[in-house]
PDB file of C-alpha atoms in Angstrom:
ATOM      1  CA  UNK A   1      41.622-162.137-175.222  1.00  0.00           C
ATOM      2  CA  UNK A   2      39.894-158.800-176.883  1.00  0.00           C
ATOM      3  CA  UNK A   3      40.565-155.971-174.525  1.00  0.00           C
ATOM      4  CA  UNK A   4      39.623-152.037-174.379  1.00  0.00           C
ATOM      5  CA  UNK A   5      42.917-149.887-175.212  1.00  0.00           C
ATOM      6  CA  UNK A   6      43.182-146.353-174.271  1.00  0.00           C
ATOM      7  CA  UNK A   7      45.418-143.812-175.256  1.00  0.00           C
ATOM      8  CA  UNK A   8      47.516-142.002-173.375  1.00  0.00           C
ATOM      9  CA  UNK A   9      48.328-144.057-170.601  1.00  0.00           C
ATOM     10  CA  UNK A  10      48.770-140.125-169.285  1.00  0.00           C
ATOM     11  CA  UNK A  11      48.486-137.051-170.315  1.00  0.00           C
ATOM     12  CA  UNK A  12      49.100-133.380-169.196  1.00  0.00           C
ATOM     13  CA  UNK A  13      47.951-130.794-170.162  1.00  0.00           C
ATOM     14  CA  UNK A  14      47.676-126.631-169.291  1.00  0.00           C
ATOM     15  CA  UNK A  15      44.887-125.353-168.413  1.00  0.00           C
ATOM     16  CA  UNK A  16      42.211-123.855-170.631  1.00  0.00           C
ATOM     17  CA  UNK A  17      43.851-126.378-173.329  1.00  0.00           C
ATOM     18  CA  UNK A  18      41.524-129.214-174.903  1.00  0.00           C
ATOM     19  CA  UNK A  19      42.978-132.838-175.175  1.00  0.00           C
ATOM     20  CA  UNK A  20      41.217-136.050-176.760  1.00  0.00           C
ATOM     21  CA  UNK A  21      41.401-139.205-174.882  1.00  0.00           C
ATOM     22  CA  UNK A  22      41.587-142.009-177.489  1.00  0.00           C
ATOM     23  CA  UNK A  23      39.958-145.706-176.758  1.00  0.00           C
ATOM     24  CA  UNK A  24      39.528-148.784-178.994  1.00  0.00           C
ATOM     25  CA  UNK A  25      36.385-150.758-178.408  1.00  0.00           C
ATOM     26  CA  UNK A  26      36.352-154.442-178.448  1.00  0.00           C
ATOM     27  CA  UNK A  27      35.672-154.938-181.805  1.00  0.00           C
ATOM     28  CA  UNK A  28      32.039-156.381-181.688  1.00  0.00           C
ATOM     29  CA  UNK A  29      30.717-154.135-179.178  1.00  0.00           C
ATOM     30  CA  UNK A  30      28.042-151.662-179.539  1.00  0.00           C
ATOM     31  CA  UNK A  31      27.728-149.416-176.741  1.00  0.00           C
ATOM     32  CA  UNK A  32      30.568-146.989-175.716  1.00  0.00           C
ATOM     33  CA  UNK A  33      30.758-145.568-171.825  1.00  0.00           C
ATOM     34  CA  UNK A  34      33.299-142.827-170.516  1.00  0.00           C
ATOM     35  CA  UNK A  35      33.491-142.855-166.685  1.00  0.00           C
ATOM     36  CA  UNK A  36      35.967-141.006-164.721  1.00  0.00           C
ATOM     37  CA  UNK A  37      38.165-141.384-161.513  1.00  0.00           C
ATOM     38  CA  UNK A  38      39.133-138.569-159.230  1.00  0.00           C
ATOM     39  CA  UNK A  39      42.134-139.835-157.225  1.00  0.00           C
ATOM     40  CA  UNK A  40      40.696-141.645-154.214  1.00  0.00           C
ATOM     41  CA  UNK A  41      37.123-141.384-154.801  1.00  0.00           C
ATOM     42  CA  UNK A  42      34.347-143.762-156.416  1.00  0.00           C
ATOM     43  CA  UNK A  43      34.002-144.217-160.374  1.00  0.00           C
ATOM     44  CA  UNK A  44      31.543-141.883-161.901  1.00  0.00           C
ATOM     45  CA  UNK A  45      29.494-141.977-165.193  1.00  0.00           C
ATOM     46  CA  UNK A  46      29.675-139.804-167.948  1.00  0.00           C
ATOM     47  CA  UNK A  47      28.408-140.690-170.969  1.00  0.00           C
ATOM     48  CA  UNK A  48      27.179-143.794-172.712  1.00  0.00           C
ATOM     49  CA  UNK A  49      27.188-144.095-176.665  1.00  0.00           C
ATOM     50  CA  UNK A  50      25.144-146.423-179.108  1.00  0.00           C
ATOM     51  CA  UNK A  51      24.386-146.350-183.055  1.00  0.00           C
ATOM     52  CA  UNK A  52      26.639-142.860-183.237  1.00  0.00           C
ATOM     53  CA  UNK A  53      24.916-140.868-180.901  1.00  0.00           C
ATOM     54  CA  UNK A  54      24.648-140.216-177.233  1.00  0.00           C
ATOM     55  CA  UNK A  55      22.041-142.628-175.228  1.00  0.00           C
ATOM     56  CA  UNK A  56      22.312-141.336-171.887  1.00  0.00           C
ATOM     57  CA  UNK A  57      24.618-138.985-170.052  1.00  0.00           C
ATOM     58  CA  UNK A  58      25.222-137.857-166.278  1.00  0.00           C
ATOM     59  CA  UNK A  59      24.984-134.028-164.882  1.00  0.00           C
ATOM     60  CA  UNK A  60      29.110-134.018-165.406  1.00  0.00           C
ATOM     61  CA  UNK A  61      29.092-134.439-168.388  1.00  0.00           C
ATOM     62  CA  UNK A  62      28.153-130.983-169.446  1.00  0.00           C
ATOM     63  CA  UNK A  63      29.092-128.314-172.575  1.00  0.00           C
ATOM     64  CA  UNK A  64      32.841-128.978-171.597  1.00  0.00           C
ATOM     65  CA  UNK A  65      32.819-132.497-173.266  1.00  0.00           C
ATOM     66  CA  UNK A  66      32.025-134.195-176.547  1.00  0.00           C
ATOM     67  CA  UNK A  67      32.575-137.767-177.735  1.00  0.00           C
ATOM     68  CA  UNK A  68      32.497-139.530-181.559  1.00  0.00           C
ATOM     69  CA  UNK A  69      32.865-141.989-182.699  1.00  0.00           C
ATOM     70  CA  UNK A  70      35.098-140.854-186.263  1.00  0.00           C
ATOM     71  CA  UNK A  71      35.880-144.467-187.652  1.00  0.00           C
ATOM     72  CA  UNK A  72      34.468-147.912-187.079  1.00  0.00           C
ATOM     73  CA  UNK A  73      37.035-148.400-184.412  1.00  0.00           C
ATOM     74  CA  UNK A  74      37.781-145.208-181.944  1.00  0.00           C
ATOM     75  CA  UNK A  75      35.999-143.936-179.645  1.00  0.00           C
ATOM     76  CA  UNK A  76      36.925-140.295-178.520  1.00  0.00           C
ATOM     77  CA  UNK A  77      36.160-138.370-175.762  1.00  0.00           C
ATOM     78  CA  UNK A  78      36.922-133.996-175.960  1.00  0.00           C
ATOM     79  CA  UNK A  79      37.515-132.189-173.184  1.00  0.00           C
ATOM     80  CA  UNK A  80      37.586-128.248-174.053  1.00  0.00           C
ATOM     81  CA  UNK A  81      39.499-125.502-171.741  1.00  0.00           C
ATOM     82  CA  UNK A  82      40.762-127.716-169.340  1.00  0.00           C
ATOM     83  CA  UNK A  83      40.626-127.033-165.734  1.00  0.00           C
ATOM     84  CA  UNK A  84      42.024-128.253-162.717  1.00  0.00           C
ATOM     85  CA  UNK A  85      39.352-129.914-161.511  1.00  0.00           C
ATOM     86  CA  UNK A  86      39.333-132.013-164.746  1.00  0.00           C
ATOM     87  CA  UNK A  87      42.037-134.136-163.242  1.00  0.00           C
ATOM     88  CA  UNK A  88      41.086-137.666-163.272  1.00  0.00           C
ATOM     89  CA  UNK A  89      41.467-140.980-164.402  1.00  0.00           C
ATOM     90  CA  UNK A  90      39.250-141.514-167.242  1.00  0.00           C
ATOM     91  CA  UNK A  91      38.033-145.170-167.965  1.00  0.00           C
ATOM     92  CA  UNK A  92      36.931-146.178-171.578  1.00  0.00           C
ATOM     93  CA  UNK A  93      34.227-149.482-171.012  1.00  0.00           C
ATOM     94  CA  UNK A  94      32.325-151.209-173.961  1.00  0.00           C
ATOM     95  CA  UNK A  95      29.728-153.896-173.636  1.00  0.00           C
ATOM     96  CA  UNK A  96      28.432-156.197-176.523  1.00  0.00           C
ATOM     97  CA  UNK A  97      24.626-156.372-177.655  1.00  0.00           C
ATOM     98  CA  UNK A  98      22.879-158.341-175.311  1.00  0.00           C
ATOM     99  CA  UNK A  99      25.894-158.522-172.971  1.00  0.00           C
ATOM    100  CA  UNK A 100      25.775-157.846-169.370  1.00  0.00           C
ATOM    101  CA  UNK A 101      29.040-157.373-168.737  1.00  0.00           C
ATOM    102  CA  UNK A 102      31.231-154.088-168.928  1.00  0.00           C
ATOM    103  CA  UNK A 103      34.770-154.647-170.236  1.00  0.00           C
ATOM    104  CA  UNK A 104      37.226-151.469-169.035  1.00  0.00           C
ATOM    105  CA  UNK A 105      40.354-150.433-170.512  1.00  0.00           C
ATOM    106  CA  UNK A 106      43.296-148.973-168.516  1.00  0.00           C
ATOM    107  CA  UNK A 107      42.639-145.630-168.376  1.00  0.00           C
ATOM    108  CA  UNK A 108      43.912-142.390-169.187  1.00  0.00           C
ATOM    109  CA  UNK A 109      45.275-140.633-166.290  1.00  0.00           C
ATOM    110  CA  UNK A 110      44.625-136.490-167.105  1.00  0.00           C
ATOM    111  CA  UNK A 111      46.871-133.795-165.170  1.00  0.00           C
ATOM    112  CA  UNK A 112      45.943-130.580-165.382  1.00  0.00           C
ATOM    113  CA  UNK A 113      48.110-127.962-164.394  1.00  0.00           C
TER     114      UNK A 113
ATOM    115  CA  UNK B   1      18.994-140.224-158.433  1.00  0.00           C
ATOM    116  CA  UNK B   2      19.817-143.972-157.870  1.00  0.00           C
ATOM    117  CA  UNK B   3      22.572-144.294-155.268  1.00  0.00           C
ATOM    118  CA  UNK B   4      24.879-146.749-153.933  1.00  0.00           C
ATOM    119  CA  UNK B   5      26.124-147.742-150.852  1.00  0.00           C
ATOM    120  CA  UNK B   6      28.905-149.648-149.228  1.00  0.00           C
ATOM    121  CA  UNK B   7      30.071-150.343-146.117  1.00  0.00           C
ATOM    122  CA  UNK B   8      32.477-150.483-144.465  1.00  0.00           C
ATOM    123  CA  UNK B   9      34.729-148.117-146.747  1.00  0.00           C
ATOM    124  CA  UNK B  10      37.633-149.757-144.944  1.00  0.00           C
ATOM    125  CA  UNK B  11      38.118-152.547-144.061  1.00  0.00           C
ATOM    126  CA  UNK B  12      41.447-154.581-142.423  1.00  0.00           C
ATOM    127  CA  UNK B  13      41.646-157.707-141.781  1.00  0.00           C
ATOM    128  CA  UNK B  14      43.925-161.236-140.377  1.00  0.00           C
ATOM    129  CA  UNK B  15      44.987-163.513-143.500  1.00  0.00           C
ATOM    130  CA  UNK B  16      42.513-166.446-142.780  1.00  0.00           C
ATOM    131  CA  UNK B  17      39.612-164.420-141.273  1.00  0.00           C
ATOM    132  CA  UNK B  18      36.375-164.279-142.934  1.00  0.00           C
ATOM    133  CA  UNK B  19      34.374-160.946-143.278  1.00  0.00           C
ATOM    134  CA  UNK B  20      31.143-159.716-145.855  1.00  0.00           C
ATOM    135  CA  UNK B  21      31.174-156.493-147.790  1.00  0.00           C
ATOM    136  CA  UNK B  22      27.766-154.915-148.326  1.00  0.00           C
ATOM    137  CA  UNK B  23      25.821-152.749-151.189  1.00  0.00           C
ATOM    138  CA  UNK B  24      22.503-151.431-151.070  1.00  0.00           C
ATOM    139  CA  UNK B  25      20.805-149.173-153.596  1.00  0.00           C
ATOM    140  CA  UNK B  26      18.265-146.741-153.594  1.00  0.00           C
ATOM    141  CA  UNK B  27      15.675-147.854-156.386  1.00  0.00           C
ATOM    142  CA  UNK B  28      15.011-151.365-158.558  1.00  0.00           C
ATOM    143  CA  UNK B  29      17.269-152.800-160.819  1.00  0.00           C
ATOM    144  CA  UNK B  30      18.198-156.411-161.307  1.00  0.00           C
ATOM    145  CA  UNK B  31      21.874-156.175-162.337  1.00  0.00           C
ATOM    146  CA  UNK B  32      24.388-155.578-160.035  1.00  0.00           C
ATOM    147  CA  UNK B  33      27.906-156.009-160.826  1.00  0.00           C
ATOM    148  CA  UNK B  34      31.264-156.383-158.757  1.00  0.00           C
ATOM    149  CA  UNK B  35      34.791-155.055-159.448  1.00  0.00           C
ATOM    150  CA  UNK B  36      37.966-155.085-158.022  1.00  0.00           C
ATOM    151  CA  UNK B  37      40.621-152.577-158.697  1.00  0.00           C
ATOM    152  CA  UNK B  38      44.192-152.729-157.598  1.00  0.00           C
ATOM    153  CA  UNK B  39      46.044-148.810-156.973  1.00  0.00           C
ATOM    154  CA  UNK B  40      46.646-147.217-160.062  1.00  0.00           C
ATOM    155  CA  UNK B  41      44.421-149.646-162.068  1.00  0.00           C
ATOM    156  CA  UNK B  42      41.891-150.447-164.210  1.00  0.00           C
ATOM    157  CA  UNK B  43      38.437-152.543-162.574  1.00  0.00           C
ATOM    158  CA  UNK B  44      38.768-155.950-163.501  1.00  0.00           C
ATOM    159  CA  UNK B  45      34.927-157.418-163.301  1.00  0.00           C
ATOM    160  CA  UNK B  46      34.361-159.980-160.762  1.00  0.00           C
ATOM    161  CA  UNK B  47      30.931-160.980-160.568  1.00  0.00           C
ATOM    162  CA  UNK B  48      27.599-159.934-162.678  1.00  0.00           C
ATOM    163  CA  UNK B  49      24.383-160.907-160.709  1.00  0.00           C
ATOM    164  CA  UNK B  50      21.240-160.934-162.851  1.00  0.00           C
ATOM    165  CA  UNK B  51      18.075-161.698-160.226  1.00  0.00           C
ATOM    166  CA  UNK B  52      16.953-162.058-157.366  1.00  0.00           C
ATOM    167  CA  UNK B  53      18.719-164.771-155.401  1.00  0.00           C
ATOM    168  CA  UNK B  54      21.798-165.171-157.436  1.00  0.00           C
ATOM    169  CA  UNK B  55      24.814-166.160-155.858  1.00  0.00           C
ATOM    170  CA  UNK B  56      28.229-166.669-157.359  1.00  0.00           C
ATOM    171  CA  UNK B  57      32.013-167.867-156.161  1.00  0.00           C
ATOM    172  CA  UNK B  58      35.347-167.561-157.019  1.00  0.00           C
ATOM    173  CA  UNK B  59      37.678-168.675-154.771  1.00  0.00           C
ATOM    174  CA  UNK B  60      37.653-167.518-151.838  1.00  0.00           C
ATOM    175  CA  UNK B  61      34.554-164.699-153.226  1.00  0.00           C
ATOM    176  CA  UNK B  62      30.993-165.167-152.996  1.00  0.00           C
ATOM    177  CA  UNK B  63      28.431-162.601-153.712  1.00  0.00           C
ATOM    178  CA  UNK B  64      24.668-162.998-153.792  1.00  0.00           C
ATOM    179  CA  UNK B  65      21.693-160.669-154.475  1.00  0.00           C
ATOM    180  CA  UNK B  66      18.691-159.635-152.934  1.00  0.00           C
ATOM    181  CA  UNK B  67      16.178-157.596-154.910  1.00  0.00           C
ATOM    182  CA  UNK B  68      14.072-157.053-152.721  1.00  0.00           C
ATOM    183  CA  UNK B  69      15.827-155.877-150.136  1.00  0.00           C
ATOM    184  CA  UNK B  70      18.011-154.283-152.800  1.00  0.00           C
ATOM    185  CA  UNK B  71      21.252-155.646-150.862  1.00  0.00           C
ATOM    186  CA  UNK B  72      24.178-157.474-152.236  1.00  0.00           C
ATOM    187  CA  UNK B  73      27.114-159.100-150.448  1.00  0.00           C
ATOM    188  CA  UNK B  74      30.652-160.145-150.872  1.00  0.00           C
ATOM    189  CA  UNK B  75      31.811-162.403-148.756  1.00  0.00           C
ATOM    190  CA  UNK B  76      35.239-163.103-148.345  1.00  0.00           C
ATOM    191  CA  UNK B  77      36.738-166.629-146.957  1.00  0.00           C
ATOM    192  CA  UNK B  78      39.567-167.172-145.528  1.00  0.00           C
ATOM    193  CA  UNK B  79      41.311-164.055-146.683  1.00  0.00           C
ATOM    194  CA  UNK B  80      44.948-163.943-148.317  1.00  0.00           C
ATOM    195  CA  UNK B  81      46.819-160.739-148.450  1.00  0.00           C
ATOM    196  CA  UNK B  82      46.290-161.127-152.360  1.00  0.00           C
ATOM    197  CA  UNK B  83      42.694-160.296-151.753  1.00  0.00           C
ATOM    198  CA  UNK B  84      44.481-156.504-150.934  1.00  0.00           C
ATOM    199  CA  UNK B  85      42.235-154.525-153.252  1.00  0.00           C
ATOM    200  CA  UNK B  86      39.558-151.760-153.790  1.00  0.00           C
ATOM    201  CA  UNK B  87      36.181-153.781-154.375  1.00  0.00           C
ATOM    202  CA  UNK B  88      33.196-151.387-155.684  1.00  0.00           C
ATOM    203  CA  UNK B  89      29.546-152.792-156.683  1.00  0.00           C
ATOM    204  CA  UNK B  90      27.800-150.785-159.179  1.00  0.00           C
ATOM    205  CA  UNK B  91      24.335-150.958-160.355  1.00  0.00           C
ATOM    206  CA  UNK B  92      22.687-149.851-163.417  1.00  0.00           C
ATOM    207  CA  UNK B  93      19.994-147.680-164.229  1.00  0.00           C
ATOM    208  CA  UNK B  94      18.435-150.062-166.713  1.00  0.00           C
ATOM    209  CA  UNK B  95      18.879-147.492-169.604  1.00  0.00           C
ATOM    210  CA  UNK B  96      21.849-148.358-171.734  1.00  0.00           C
ATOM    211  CA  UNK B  97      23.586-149.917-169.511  1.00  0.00           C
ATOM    212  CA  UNK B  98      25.394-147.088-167.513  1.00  0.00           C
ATOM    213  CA  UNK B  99      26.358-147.934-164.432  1.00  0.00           C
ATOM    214  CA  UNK B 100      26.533-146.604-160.366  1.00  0.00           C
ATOM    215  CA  UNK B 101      29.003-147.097-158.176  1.00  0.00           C
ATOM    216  CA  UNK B 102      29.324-147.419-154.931  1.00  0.00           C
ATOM    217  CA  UNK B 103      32.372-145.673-153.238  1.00  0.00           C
ATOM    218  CA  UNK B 104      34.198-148.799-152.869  1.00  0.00           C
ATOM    219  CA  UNK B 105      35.606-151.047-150.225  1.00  0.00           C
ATOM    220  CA  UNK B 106      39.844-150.999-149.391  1.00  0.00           C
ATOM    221  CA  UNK B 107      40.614-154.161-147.934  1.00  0.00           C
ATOM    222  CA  UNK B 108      44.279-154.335-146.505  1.00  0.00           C
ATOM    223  CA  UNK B 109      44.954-158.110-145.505  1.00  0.00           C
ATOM    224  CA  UNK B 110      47.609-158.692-143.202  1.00  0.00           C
ATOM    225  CA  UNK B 111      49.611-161.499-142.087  1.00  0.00           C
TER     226      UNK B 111
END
């Protein structure tokens, strides 16, 4: 069954340092979406990508971040000069053209310390 | 600013009791999805309601939507401490597909 994969499973980091969080697509989907998870609380939006470029993003997702897509398959998201409050579980999700349904990979759990 | 909300946050219940979960949202949309996610994991999709007046079951899950009332439900029968999970609805905002959640249910089912 085609799944979402994200890499790291976890990362820390120091901060004021800049990681990537890595995630594979299912391979026929078009649209891209990075949410995050602050331990305990709800999921939050940040940013949803379609045909290489950004189609709708929330208030969090502000100067700090980028995402590209650099080959057909990955989808990155940048984080610059981490801070603490950057500490999170960070979902990848894709959904296929036409499709209704969001398909999440494991996450990336961040630590910032 | 759409917005989502559930109640109860909590919930604990018998194994073998019945009890609904609810979500209402702030402005129209006719997608509203439901998710479970176990501690520590990712949100496994349950059910993806499309109009007005849908209802769909999985075992012991139903949920339904009302649009116009902007309400959905999940209604759990005869719960089994498997059921132990965090259940969040989201909605969209009809604009590539992003979606809202709600801050989630914890249901703890005991013996």
């Amino acid at each position: 069954e085609p799944e979402v994969t994200q890499t790291p499973s976890h990362q820390v980091t120091q901060m004021g340092q800049e990681v990537i969080l890595r995630c594979v697509p299912i391979s026929n989907h078009l649209y891209f979406y990075w949410y995050r998870q602050i331990l305990g609380q709800k999921v939050e939006f940040l940013v949803s990508f379609y045909n290489n470029e950004i189609s709708e993003k929330s208030e969090i997702f502000d100067d700090q971040f980028s995402v590209e897509r650099p080959d057909g398959s990955n989808f990155t998201l940048k984080i610059r000069s981490t801070k603490l409050e950057d500490s999170a579980m960070y979902f990848c999700a894709s959904t296929g053209m036409g499709a209704t349904e969001a398909f999440f990979g494991q996450g990336t759990r961040l630590t910032v310390v | 600013e759409l917005k989502v909300e559930q109640n109860p946050l909590f919930l604990s219940m018998q194994e073998g009791k019945n009890y609904t979960i609810y979500c209402n949202y702030s402005t129209t949309s006719d997608r509203l999805y439901w998710y479970r996610q176990d501690p520590g994991k990712s949100l496994e999709s349950l059910f993806v309601l499309l109009s007005n007046g849908a209802v769909k079951q999985e075992g012991r899950l139903m949920a339904s939507l009302d649009t116009k009332a902007r309400l959905s439900t999940l209604h759990i029968t005869a719960a089994v401490h498997d059921l132990s999970a965090t259940y969040f609805c989201a909605v969209d905002t009809n604009s590539g597909y992003a979606l809202n959640f709600g801050k989630g249910t914890s249901l703890l089912v005991t013996p």
